[in-house]
XYZ file of C-alpha atoms in Angstrom:
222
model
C 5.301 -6.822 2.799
C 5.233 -3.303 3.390
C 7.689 -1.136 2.601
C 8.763 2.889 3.868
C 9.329 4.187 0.370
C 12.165 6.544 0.672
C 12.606 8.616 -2.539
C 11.967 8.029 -6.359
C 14.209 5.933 -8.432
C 14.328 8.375 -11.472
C 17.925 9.984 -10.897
C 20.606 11.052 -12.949
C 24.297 9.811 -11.441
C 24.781 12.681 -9.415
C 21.986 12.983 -8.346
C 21.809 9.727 -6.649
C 25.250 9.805 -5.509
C 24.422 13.250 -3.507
C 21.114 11.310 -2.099
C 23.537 8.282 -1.145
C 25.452 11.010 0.832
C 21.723 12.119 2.886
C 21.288 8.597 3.595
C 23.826 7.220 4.439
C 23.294 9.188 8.164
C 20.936 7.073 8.861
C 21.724 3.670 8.657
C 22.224 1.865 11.316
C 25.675 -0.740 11.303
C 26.356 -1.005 14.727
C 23.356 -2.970 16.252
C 23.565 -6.523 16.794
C 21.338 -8.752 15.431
C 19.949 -10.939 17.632
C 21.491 -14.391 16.620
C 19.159 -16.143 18.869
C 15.751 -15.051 17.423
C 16.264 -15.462 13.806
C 13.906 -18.194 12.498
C 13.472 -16.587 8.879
C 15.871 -15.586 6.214
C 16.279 -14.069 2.817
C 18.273 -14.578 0.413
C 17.905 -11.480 -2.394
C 19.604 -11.249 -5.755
C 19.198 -9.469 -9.423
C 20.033 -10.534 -12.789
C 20.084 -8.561 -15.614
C 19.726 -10.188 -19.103
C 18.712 -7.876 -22.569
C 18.372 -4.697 -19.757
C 15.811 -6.574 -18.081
C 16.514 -6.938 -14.624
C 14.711 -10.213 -13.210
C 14.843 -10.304 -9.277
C 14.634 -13.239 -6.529
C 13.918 -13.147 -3.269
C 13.702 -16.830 -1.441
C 12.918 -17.017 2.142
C 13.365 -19.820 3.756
C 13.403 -21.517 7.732
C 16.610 -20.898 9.757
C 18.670 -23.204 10.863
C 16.741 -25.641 8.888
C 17.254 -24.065 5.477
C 13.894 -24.948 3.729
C 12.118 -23.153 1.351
C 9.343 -21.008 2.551
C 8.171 -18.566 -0.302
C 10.003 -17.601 -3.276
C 8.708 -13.951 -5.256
C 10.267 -13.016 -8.459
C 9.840 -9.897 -10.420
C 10.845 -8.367 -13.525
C 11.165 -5.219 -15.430
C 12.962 -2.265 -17.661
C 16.681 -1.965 -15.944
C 16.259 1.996 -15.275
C 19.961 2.274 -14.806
C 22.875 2.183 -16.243
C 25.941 -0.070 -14.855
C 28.304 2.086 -12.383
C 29.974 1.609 -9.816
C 28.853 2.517 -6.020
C 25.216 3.104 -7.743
C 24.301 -0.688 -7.946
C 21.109 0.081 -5.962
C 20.012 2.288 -8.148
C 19.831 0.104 -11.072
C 18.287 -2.858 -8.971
C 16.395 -1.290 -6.343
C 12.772 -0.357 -8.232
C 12.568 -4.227 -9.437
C 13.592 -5.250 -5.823
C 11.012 -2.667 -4.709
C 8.254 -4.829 -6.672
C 9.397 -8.188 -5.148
C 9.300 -7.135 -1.665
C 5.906 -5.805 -2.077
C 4.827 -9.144 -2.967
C 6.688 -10.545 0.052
C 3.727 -12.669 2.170
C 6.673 -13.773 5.145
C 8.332 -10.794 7.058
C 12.084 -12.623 7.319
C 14.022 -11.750 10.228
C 16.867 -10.975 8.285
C 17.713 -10.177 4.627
C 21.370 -11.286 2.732
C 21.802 -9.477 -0.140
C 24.588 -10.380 -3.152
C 25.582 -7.207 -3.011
C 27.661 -4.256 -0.568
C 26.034 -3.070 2.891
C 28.911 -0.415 4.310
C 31.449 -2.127 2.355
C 30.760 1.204 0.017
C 33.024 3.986 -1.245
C 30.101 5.964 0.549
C 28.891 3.097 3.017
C 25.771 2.744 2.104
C 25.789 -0.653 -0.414
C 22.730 -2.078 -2.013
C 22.425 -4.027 1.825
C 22.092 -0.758 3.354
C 19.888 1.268 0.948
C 17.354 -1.321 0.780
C 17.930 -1.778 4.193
C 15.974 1.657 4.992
C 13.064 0.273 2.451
C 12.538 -2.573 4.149
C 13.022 -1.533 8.052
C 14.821 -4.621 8.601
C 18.319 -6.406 9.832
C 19.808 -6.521 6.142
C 23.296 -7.517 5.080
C 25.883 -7.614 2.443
C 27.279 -10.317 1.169
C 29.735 -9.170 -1.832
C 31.251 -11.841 -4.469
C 34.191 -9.312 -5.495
C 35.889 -6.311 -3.277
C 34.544 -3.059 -3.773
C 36.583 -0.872 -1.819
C 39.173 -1.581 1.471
C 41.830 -4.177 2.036
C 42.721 -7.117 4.215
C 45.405 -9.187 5.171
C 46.177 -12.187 6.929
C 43.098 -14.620 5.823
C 43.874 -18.191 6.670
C 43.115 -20.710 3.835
C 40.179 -22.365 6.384
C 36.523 -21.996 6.284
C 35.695 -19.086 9.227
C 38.649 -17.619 8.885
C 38.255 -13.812 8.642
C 40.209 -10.799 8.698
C 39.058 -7.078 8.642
C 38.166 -5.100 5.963
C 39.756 -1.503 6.245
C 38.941 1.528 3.704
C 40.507 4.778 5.402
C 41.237 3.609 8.586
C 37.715 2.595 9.262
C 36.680 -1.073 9.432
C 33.823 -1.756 7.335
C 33.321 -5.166 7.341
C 35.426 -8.688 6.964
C 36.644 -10.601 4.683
C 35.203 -14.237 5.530
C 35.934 -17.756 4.159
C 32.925 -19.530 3.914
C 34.759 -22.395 2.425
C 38.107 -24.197 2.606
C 40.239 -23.020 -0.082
C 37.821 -20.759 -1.547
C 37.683 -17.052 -2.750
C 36.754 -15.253 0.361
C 32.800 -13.328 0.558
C 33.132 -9.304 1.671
C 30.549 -9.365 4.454
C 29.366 -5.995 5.834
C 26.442 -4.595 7.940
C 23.575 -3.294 5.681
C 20.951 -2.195 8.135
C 20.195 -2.640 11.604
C 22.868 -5.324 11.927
C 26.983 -4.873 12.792
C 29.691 -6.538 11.650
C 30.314 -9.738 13.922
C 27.118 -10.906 13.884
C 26.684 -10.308 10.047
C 29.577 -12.658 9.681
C 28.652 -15.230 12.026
C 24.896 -15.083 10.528
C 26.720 -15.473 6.714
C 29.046 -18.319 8.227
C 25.822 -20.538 9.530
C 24.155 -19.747 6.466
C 27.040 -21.266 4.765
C 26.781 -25.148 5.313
C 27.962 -26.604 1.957
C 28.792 -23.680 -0.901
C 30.751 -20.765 -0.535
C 27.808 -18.793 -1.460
C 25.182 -18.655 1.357
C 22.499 -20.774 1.424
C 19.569 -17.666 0.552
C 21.464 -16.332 -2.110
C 22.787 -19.178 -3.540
C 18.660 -20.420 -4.117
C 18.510 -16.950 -5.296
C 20.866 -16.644 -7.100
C 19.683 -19.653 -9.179
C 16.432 -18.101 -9.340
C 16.848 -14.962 -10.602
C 19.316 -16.276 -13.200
C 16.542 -18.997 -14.730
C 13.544 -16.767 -14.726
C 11.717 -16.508 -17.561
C 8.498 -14.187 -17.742
C-alpha cells in the first residue's frame, strides 16, 4: 500500500507535540463514512515487548468478518512511553506494515485515540493522514473528556465531552462490559465511527479487527 509520508519520526517530545499542533488542522472528523460501501476492514494494533514494538494489521471481509491478509512487522521502539505521543512511538513500525499492505481496506480501526486527544489528533488520526483513508479510534481506557448516563446494554452510548467540545462517545459494545472510547480518526465522524465499531462488534467487546490483531501482534515472534 502506498503511503503520503508526512514528516520523519526522529523527534524529541516537544518537538512532536508542536508538529501534533500543525497537523492536527488538517484532519478531517466530520465526514461520514459511507456505511454502505465498506466491504474491507482493518483492524491495527502494536505491542511492545523488550522495546521492540511488533505490529499487526489484519484485514478482513465486512460484514462477513473473514480473514483476508494479515502483515506483521517489527522493530527498535524509537520512543519512549508518554502520554498524547502514542503515535510517535508506534507509528514508524506501523509505517513498515502498511507498506506491505497488498488490500487497500475501506476503513482502518485502530486500538488507539482518533480526536479523543488532549490535542485531537490520536494515533487514529495521525496515521490517518499516512494512509489517506477513513481511520478510527477505538480506545480501551479514557484519555481525556467525560460522559455520563451510559446504560448497562450493548449500543448504548453517551457523548464524550473535553472542553465543551464533543469528541467522540463512549459506546458499549457489550452487555455489562467496560465501555470502548470511539472517536473519528480521519476522514470519518463520530456517528458513523460508532455504528461501524458497533457492527464490528458481534461477540467480544473488542472489535472484531482488533481483537485478531490484537492477538497477533501480542504472539509474534520474529
Amino acid at each position: 500500500m502506498r503511503l503520503q509520508h508526512r514528516h520523519a519520526w526522529d523527534l524529541s517530545p516537544a518537538e512532536a507535540i508542536a508538529l501534533q499542533k500543525d497537523l492536527r488542522r488538517e484532519v478531517m472528523s466530520d465526514r461520514p463514512i459511507d456505511l454502505d460501501a465498506v466491504e474491507v476492514v482493518a483492524g491495527v494494533d502494536v505491542s511492545v515487548k523488550n522495546e521492540q514494538s511488533h505490529a499487526a494489521v489484519v484485514v478482513m471481509t465486512y460484514p462477513g468478518f473473514l480473514v483476508i491478509e494479515t502483515v506483521l512487522a517489527r522493530r527498535p521502539t524509537p520512543f519512549p512511553c508518554i502520554p498524547g505521543l502514542l503515535s510517535f512511538r508506534e507509528g514508524p513500525v506501523l509505517e513498515e506494515a502498511f507498506e506491505s499492505l497488498k488490500t487497500v481496506p475501506d476503513v482502518f480501526l485502530f486500538d488507539g485515540m482518533g480526536i479523543a486527544h488532549p490535542r485531537r489528533i490520536g494515533i487514529a488520526s495521525h496515521m490517518g493522514l499516512w494512509l489517506g483513508r477513513p481511520t478510527i479510534g477505538c480506545g480501551k481506557t479514557l484519555l481525556c473528556g467525560r460522559y455520563r448516563d451510559l446504560g448497562p446494554e450493548k449500543g448504548s452510548a453517551a457523548p464524550l465531552i473535553d472542553k465543551g467540545e464533543t469528541i467522540g462517545v463512549a459506546l458499549r459494545t457489550r452487555t455489562a462490559k467496560n465501555p470502548m472510547f470511539i472517536s473519528p480518526g480521519h476522514m470519518a465522524d463520530i456517528p458513523t465511527a460508532a455504528e461501524l465499531v458497533l457492527r464490528c462488534s458481534p461477540k467480544f467487546r473488542l472489535p472484531e479487527p482488533i481483537r485478531l490483531a490484537h492477538n497477533a501482534a501480542g504472539q509474534f515472534e520474529p
